PDB file of C-alpha atoms in Angstrom:
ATOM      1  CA  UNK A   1      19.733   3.075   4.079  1.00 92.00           C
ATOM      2  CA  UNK A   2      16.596   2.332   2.440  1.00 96.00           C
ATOM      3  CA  UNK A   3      15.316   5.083   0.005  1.00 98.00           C
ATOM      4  CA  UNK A   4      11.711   5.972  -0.069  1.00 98.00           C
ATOM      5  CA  UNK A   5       9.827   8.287  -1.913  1.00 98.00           C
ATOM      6  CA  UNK A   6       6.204  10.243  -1.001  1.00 98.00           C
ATOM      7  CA  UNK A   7       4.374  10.989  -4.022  1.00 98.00           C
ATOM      8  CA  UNK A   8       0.636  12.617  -3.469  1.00 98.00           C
ATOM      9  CA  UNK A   9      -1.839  15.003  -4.682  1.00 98.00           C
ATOM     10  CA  UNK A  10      -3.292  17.782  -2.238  1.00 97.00           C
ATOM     11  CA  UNK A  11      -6.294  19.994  -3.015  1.00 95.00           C
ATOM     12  CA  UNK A  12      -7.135  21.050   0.724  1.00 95.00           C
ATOM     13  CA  UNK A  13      -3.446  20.286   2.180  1.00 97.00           C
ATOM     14  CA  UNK A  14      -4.945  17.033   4.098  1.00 97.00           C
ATOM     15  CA  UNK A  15      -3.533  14.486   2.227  1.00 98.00           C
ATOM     16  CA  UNK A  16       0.214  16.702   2.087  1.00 98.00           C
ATOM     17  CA  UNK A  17      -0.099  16.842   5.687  1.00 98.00           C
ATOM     18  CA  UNK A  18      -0.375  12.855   5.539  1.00 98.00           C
ATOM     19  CA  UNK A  19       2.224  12.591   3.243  1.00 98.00           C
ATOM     20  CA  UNK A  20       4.461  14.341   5.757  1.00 98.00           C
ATOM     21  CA  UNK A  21       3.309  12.285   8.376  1.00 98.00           C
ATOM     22  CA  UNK A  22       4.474   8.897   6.437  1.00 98.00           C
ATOM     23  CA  UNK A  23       7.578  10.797   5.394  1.00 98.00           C
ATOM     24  CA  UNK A  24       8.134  11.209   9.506  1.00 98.00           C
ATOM     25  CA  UNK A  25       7.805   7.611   9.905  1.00 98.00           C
ATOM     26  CA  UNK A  26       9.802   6.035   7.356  1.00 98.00           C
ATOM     27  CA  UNK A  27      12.560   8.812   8.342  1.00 98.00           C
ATOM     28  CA  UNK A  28      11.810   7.824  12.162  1.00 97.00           C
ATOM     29  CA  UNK A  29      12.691   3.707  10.779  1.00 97.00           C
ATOM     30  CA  UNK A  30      16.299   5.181   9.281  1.00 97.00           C
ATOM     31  CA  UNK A  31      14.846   5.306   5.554  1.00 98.00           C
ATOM     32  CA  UNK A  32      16.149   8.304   3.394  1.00 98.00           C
ATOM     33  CA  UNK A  33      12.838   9.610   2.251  1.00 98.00           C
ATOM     34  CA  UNK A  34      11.985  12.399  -0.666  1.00 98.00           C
ATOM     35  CA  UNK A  35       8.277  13.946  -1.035  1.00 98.00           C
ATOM     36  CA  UNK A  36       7.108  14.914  -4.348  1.00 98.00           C
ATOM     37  CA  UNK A  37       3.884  16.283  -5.416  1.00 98.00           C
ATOM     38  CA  UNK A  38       2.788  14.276  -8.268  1.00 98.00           C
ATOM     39  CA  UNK A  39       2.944  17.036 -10.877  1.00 98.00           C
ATOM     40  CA  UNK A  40       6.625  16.641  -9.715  1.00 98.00           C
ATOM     41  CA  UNK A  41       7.132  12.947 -10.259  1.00 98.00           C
ATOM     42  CA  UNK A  42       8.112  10.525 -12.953  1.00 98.00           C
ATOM     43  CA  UNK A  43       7.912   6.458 -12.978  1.00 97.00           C
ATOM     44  CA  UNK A  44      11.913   6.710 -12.777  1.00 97.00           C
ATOM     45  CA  UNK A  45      11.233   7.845  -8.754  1.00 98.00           C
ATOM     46  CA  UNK A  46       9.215   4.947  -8.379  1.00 98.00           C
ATOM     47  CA  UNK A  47      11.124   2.200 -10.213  1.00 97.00           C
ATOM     48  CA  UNK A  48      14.629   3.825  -8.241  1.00 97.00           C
ATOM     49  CA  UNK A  49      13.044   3.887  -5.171  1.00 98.00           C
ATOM     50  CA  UNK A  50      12.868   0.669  -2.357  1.00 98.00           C
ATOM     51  CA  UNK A  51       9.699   1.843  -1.538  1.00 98.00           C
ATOM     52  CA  UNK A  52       6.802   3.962  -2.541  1.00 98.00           C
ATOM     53  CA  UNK A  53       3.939   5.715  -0.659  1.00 98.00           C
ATOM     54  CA  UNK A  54       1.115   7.114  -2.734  1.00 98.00           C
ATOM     55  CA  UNK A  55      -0.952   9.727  -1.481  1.00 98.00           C
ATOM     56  CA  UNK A  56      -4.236  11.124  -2.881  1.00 98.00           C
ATOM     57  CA  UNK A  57      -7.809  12.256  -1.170  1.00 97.00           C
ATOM     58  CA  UNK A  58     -11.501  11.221  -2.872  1.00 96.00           C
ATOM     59  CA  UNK A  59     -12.265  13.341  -5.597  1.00 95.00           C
ATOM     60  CA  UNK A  60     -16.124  13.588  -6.778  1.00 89.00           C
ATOM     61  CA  UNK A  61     -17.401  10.765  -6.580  1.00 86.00           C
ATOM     62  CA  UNK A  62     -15.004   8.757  -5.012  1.00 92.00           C
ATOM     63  CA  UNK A  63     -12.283   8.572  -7.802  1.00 94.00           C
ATOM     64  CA  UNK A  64      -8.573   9.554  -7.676  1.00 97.00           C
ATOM     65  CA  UNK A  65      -8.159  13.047  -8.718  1.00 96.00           C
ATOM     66  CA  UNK A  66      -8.074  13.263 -12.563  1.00 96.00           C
ATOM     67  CA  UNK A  67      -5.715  15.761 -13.894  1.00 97.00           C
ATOM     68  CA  UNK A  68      -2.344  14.427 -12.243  1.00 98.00           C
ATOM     69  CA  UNK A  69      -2.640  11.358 -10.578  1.00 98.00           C
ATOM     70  CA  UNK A  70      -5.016   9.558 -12.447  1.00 97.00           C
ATOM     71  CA  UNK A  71      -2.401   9.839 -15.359  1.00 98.00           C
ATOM     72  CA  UNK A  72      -0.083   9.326 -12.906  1.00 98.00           C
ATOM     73  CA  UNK A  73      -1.245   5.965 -11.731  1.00 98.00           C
ATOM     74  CA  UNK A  74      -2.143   4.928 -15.339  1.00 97.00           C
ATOM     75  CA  UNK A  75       1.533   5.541 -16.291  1.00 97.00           C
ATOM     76  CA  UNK A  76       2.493   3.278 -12.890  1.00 97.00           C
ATOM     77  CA  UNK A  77       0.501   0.434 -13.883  1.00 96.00           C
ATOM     78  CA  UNK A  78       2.263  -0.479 -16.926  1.00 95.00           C
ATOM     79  CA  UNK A  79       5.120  -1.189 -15.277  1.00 95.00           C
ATOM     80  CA  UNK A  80       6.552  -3.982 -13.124  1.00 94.00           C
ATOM     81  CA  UNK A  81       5.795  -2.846  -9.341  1.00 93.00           C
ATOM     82  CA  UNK A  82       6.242  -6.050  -8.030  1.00 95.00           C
ATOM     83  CA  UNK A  83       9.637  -5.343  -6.094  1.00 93.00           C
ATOM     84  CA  UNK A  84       8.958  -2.843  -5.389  1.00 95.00           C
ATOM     85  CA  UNK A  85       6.876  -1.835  -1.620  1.00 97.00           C
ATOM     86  CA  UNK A  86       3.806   0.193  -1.859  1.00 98.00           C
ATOM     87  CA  UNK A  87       1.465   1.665   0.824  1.00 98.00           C
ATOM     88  CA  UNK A  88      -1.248   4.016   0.067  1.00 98.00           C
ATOM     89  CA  UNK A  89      -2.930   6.641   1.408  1.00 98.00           C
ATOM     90  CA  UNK A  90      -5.505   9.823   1.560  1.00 97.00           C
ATOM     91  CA  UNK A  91      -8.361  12.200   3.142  1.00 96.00           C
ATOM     92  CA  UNK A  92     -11.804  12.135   2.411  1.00 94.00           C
ATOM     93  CA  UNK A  93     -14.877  14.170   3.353  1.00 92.00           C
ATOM     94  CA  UNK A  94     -18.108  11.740   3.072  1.00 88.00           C
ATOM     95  CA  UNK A  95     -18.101   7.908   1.256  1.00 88.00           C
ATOM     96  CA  UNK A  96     -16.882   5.115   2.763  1.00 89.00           C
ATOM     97  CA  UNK A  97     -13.874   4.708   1.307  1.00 92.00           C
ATOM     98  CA  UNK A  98     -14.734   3.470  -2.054  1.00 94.00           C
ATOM     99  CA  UNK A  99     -12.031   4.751  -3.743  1.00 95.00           C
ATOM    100  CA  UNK A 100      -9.310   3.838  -1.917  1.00 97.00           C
ATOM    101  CA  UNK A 101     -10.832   0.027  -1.858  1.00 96.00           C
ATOM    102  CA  UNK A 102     -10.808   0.387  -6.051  1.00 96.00           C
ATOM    103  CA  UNK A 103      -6.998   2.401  -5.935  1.00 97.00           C
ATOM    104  CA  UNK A 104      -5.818  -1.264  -3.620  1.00 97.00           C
ATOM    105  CA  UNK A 105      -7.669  -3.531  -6.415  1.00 97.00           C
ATOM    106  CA  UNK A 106      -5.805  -1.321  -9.460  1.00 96.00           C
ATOM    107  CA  UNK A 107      -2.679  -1.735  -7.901  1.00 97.00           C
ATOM    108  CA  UNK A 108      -2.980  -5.078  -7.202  1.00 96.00           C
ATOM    109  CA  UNK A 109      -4.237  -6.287 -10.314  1.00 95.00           C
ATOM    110  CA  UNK A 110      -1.560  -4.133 -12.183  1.00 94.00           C
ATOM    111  CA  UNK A 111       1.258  -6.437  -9.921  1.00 95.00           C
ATOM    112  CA  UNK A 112       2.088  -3.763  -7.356  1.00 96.00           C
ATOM    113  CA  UNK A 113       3.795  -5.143  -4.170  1.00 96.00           C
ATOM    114  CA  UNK A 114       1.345  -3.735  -1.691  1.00 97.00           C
ATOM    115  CA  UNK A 115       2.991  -3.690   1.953  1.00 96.00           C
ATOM    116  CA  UNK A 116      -0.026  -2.820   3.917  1.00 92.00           C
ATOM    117  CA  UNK A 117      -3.977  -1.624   3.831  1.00 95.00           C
ATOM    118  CA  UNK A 118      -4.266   1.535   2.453  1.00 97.00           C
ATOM    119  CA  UNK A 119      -4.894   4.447   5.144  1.00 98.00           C
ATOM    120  CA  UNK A 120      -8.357   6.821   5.126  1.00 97.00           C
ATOM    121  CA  UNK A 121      -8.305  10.074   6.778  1.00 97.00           C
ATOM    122  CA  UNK A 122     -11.773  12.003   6.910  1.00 96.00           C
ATOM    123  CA  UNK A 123     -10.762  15.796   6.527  1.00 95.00           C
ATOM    124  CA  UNK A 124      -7.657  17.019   8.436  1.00 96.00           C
ATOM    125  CA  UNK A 125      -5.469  14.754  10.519  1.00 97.00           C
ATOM    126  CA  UNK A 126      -5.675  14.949  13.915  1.00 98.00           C
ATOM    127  CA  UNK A 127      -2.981  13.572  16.111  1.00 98.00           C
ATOM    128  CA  UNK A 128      -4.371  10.152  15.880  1.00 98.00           C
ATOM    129  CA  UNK A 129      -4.387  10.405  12.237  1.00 98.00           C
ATOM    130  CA  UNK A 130      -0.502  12.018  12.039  1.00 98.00           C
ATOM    131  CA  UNK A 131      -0.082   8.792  14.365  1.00 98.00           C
ATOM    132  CA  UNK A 132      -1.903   6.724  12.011  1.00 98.00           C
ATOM    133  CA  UNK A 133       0.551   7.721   8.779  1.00 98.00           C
ATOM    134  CA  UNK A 134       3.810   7.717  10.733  1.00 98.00           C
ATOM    135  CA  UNK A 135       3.200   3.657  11.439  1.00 98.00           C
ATOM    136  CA  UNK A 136       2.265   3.747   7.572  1.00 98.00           C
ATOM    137  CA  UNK A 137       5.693   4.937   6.941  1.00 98.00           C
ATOM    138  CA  UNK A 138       7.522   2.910   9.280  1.00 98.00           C
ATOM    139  CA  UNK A 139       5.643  -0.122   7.792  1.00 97.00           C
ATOM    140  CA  UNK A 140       6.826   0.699   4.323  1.00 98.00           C
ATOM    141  CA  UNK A 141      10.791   1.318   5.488  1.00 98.00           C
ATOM    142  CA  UNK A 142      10.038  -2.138   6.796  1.00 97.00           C
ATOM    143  CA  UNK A 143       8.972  -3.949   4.188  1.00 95.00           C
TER     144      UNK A 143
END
């Protein structure tokens, strides 16, 4: 059984409600799967896991939020992601996506093994949306 771990930042309770979404999925696909807010999380759950999704909405303008996860992700790039499947994800409330575009370059420049496009939500899911990140989750059991 695969093991796959949820890592994300919430401010509103969008993006947590995505995270349980792709939880749902990769659980749905047989994967053992653990969500842990970021202030939670180390690099061990990453480098342990066989897959990762990380979740975290557009803060200001259009940057990851910069008290946890920025630190977070600066901590994950100096390691060797490249085994290691990635999908990420978050809500927004205006932009185009911007940040998510530069969070897929960062990872993929730092070597991250990126198993899919990373998923927008604007505001709350709807069922669509919930849709939307349990394929994201069965993608990354997957991969």
């Amino acid at each position: 059984m695969k093991k796959i771990v949820v890592i994300y930042w919430s401010g509103s309770g969008n993006t947590e409600k995505m995270a349980a979404g792709v939880a749902e999925g990769a659980r749905a696909a047989e994967a053992e799967v653990r969500i842990i807010p970021v202030d939670q999380a180390s690099v061990a759950d990453v480098l342990s896991a066989d897959g990762v999704a990380l979740g975290c909405p557009a803060m200001g303008s259009e940057v990851l939020e910069e008290d946890e996860m920025e630190p977070f992700i600066c901590s994950l790039e100096q390691e060797n992601l490249s085994a290691v499947p990635v999908v990420l994800f978050g809500s927004y409330d205006w932009g185009d996506g911007e940040w998510m575009r530069d969070w897929e370059e960062r990872m993929k420049k730092a070597g991250a093994n990126l198993a899919g496009d990373g998923l927008i939500l604007q505001l709350e899911p709807d069922n669509d949306g919930m849709e939307q990140c349990r394929k994201l989750g069965k993608t990354l059991a997957d991969a």
